[in-house]
CSV table of C-alpha atoms in Angstrom, one decimal:
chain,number,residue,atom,x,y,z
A,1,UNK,CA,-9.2,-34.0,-6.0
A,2,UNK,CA,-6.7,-36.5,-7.5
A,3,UNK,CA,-5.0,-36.9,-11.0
A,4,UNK,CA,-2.9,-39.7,-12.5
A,5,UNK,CA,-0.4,-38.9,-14.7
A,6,UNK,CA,-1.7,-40.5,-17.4
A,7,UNK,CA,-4.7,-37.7,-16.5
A,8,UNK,CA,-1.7,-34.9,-16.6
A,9,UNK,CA,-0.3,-33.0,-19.7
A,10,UNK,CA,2.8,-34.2,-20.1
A,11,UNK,CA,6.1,-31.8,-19.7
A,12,UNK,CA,9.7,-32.5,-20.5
A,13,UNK,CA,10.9,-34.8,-17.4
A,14,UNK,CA,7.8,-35.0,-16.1
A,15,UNK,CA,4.2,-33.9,-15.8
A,16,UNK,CA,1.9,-31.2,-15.4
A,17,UNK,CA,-1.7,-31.6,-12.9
A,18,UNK,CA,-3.9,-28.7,-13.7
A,19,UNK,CA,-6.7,-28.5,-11.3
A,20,UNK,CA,-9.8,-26.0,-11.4
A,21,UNK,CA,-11.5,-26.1,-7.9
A,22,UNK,CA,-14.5,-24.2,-7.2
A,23,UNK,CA,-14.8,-22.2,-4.1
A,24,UNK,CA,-18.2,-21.7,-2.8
A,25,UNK,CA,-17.5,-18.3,-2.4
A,26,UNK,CA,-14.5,-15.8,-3.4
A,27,UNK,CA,-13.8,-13.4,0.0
A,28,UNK,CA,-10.3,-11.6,-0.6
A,29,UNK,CA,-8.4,-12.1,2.8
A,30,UNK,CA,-10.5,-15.1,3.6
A,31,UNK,CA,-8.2,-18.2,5.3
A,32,UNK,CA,-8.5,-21.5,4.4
A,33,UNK,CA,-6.7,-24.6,4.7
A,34,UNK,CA,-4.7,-26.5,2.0
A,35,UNK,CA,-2.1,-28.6,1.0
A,36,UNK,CA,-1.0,-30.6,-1.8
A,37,UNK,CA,0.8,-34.0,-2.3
A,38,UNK,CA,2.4,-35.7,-4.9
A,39,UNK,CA,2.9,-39.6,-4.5
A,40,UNK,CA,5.7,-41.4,-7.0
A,41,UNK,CA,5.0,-45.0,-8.5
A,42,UNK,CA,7.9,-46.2,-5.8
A,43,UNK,CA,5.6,-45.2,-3.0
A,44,UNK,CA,7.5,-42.0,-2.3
A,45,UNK,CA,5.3,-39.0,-1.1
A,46,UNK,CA,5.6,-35.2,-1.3
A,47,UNK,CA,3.9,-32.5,0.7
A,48,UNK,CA,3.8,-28.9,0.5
A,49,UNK,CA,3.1,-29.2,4.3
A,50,UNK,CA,1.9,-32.1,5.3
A,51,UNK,CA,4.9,-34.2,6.6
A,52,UNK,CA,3.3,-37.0,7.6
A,53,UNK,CA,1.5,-37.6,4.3
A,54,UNK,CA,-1.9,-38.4,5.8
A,55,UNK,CA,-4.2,-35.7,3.9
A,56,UNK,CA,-6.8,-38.4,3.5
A,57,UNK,CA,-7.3,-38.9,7.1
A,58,UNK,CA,-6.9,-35.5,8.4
A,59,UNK,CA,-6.5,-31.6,8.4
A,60,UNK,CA,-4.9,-31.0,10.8
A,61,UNK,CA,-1.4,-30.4,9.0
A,62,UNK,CA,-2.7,-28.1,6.1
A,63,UNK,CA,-0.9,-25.0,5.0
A,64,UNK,CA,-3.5,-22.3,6.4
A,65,UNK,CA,-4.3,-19.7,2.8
A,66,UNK,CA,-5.3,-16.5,2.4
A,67,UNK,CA,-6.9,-15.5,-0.7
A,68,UNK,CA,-5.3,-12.4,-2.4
A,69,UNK,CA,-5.4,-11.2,-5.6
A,70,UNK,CA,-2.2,-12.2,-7.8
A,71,UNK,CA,-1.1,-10.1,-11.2
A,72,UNK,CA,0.1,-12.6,-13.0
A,73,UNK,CA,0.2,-11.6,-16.7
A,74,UNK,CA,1.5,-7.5,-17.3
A,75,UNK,CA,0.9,-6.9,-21.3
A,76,UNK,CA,4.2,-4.6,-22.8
A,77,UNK,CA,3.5,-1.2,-23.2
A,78,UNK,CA,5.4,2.4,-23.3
A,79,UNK,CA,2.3,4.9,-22.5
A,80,UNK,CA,3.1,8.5,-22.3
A,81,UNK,CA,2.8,9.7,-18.3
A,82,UNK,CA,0.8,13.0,-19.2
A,83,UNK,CA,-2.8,12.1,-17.6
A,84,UNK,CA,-4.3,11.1,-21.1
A,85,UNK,CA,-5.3,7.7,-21.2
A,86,UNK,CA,-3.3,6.4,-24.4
A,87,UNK,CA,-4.3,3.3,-26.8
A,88,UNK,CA,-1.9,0.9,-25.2
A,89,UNK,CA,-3.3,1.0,-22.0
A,90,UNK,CA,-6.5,-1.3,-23.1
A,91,UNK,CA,-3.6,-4.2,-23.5
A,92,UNK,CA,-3.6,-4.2,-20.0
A,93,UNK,CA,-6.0,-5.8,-17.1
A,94,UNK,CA,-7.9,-3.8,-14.9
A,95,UNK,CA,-7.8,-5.4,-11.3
A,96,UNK,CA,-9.4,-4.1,-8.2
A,97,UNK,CA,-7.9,-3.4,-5.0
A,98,UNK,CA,-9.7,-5.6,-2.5
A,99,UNK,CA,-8.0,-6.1,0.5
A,100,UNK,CA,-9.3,-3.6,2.9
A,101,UNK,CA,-7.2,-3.6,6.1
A,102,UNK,CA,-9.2,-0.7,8.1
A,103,UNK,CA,-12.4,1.5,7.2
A,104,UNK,CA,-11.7,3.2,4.0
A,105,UNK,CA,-14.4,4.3,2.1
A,106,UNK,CA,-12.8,4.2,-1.1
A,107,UNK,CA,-11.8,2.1,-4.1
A,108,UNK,CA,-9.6,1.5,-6.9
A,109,UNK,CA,-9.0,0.3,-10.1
A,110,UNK,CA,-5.7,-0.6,-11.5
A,111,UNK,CA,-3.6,-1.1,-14.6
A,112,UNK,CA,0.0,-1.9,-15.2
A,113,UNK,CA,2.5,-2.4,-18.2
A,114,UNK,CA,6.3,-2.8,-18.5
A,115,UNK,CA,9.0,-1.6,-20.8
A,116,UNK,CA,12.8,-2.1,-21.1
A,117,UNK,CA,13.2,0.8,-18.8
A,118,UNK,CA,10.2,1.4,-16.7
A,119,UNK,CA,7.2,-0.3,-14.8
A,120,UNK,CA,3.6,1.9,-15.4
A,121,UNK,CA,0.7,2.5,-13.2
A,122,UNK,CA,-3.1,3.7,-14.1
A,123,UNK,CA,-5.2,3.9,-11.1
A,124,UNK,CA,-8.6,5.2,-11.2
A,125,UNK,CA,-9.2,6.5,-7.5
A,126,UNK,CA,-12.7,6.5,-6.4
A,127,UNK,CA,-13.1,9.0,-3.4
A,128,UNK,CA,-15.9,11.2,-2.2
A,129,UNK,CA,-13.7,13.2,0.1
A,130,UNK,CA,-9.9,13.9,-1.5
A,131,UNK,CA,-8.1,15.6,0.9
A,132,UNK,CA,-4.1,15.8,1.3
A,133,UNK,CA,-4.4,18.4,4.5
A,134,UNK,CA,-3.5,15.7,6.9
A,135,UNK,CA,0.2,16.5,8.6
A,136,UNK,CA,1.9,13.4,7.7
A,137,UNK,CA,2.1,11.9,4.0
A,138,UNK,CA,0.7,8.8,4.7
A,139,UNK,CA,-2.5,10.6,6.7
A,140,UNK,CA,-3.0,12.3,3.1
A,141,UNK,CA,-5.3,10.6,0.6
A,142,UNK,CA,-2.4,8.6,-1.6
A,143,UNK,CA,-1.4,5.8,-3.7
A,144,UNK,CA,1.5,3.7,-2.9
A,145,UNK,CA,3.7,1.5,-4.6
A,146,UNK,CA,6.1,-1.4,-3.7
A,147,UNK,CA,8.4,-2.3,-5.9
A,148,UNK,CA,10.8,-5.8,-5.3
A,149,UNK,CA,12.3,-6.1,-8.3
A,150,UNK,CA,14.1,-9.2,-7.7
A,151,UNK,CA,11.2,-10.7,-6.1
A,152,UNK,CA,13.2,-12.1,-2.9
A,153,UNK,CA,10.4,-11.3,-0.4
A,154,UNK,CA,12.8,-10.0,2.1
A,155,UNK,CA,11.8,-9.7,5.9
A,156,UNK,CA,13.3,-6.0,5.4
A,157,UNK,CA,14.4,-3.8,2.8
A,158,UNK,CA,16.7,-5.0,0.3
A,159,UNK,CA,18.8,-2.7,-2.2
A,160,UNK,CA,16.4,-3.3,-4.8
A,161,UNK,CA,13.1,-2.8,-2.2
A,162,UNK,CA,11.3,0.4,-2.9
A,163,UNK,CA,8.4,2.3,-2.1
A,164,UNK,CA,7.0,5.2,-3.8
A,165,UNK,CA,3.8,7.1,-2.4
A,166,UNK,CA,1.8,9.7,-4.7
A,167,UNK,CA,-0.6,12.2,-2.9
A,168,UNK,CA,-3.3,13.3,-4.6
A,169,UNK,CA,-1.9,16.8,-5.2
A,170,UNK,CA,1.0,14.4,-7.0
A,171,UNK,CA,3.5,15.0,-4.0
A,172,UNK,CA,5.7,12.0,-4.4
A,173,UNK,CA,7.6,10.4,-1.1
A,174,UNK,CA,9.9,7.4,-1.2
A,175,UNK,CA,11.3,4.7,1.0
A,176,UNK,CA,14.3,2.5,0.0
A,177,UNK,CA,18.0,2.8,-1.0
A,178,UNK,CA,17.4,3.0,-4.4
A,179,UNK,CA,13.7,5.1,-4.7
A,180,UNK,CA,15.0,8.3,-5.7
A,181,UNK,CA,11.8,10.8,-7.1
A,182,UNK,CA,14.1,11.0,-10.0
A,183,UNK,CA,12.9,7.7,-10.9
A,184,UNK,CA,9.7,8.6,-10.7
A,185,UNK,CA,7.2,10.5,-13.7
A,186,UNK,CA,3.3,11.4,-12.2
A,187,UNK,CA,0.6,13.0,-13.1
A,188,UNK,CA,-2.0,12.9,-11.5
A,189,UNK,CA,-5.6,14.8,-12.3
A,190,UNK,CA,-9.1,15.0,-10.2
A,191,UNK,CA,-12.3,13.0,-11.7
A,192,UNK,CA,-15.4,13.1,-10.9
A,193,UNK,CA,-15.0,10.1,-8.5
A,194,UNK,CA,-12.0,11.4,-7.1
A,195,UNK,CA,-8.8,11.3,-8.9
A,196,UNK,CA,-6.6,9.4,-11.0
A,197,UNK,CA,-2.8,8.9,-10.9
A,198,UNK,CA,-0.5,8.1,-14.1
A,199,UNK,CA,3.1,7.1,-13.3
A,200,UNK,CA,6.0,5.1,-14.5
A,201,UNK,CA,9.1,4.1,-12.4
A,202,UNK,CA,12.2,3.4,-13.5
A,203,UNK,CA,13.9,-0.2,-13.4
A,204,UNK,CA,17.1,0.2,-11.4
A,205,UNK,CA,18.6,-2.9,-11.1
A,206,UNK,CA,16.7,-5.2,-13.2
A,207,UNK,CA,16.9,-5.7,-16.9
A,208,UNK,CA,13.2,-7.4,-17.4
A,209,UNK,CA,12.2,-9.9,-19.9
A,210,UNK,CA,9.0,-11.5,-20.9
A,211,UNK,CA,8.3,-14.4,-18.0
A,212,UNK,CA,10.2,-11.7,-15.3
A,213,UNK,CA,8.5,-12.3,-11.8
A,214,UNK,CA,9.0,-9.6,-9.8
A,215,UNK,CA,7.2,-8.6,-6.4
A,216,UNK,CA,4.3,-6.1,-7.2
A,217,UNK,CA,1.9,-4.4,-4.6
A,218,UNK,CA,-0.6,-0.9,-4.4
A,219,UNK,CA,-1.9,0.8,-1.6
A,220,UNK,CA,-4.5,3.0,-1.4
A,221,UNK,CA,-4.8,5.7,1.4
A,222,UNK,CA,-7.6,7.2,2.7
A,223,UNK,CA,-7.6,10.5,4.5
A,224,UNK,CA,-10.2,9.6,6.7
């Protein structure tokens, strides 16, 4: 797939290529290989892994990619953290928690918004078997969140790294310097496909604005 830039929008100081490319089929944690390079009128090349340049004549220097599902666009939004689903949450998308790393035999579907002072979560559980009798919290049936508010991607914690786990009875544990259960509101109530958790937790060292990126992730436990 190439573009010119006469074929690109054009940006201040430069140009943007917008490519659509269809996949024959969409697998969450499938690998596949990729790269991208960008070639100057002077001859000059850039890679995003390839150093060599050679794409055309080989693949043997792609970036290896694994699908996963991004959240990209969080719609504003103060909902009440009570267990009823309030208007505001229909400005939000619903996304689906794909990645399944073991055997679980459950699901879940997710919403989030953003305030001044808080980040909110709606997730719709679906379980045929809730149970929180295992001994430790994460052998409970759960939902966790992660939290990087500064986005860094650290290798380990940093101040602003939390993570906050809700059990289904709404026991809340945290990991991190700064997750505290103070900064954490929950409800959570039983459905008839298993249960759904409410929650908002507070910002505590960023100040967000609209075009904020800020690492985001959900886990869902399952007590089997």
């Amino acid at each position: 797939y190439v573009m010119t830039r006469t074929q690109a929008g054009s940006i201040g100081g430069g140009y943007r290529a917008t490519f659509q490319i269809p996949l024959e089929k969409i697998q969450f944690g499938k690998k596949l290989l990729f790269d991208v390079k960008v070639t100057n009128a002077d001859g000059t090349v850039f890679s995003f892994n390839d150093v060599h340049g050679i794409q055309e004549e080989s693949s043997e220097n792609y970036a290896a990619c694994t699908l996963k599902p991004a959240l990209m666009r969080v719609a504003q939004g103060s909902p009440s953290v009570d267990g009823e689903i309030d208007e505001v949450w229909k400005t939000a998308e619903t996304f689906w928690l794909n990645v399944n790393t073991g055997s679980a035999e459950c699901a879940a579907k997710v919403k989030v918004l953003w305030d001044a002072k808080k980040l909110y979560v709606l997730a719709r559980v679906q379980d045929g078997n809730v149970s929180t009798s295992g001994k430790e919290p994460y052998e409970q049936d759960s939902l966790e969140i992660y939290i990087d508010e500064d986005n860094a991607g650290n290798v380990v914690y940093g101040k602003d790294d939390k993570r906050y786990r809700i059990n289904a009875e709404n026991a809340v544990t945290c990991l991190g310097a700064k997750a505290s259960e103070k900064n954490v509101e929950s409800v959570v109530t039983k459905t008839e496909e298993g249960y759904l958790v409410e929650a908002s937790f507070a910002w505590t060292d960023l100040s967000p604005k609209v075009h904020n990126l800020v690492g985001f992730d959900l886990r869902i436990n399952d007590a089997n």
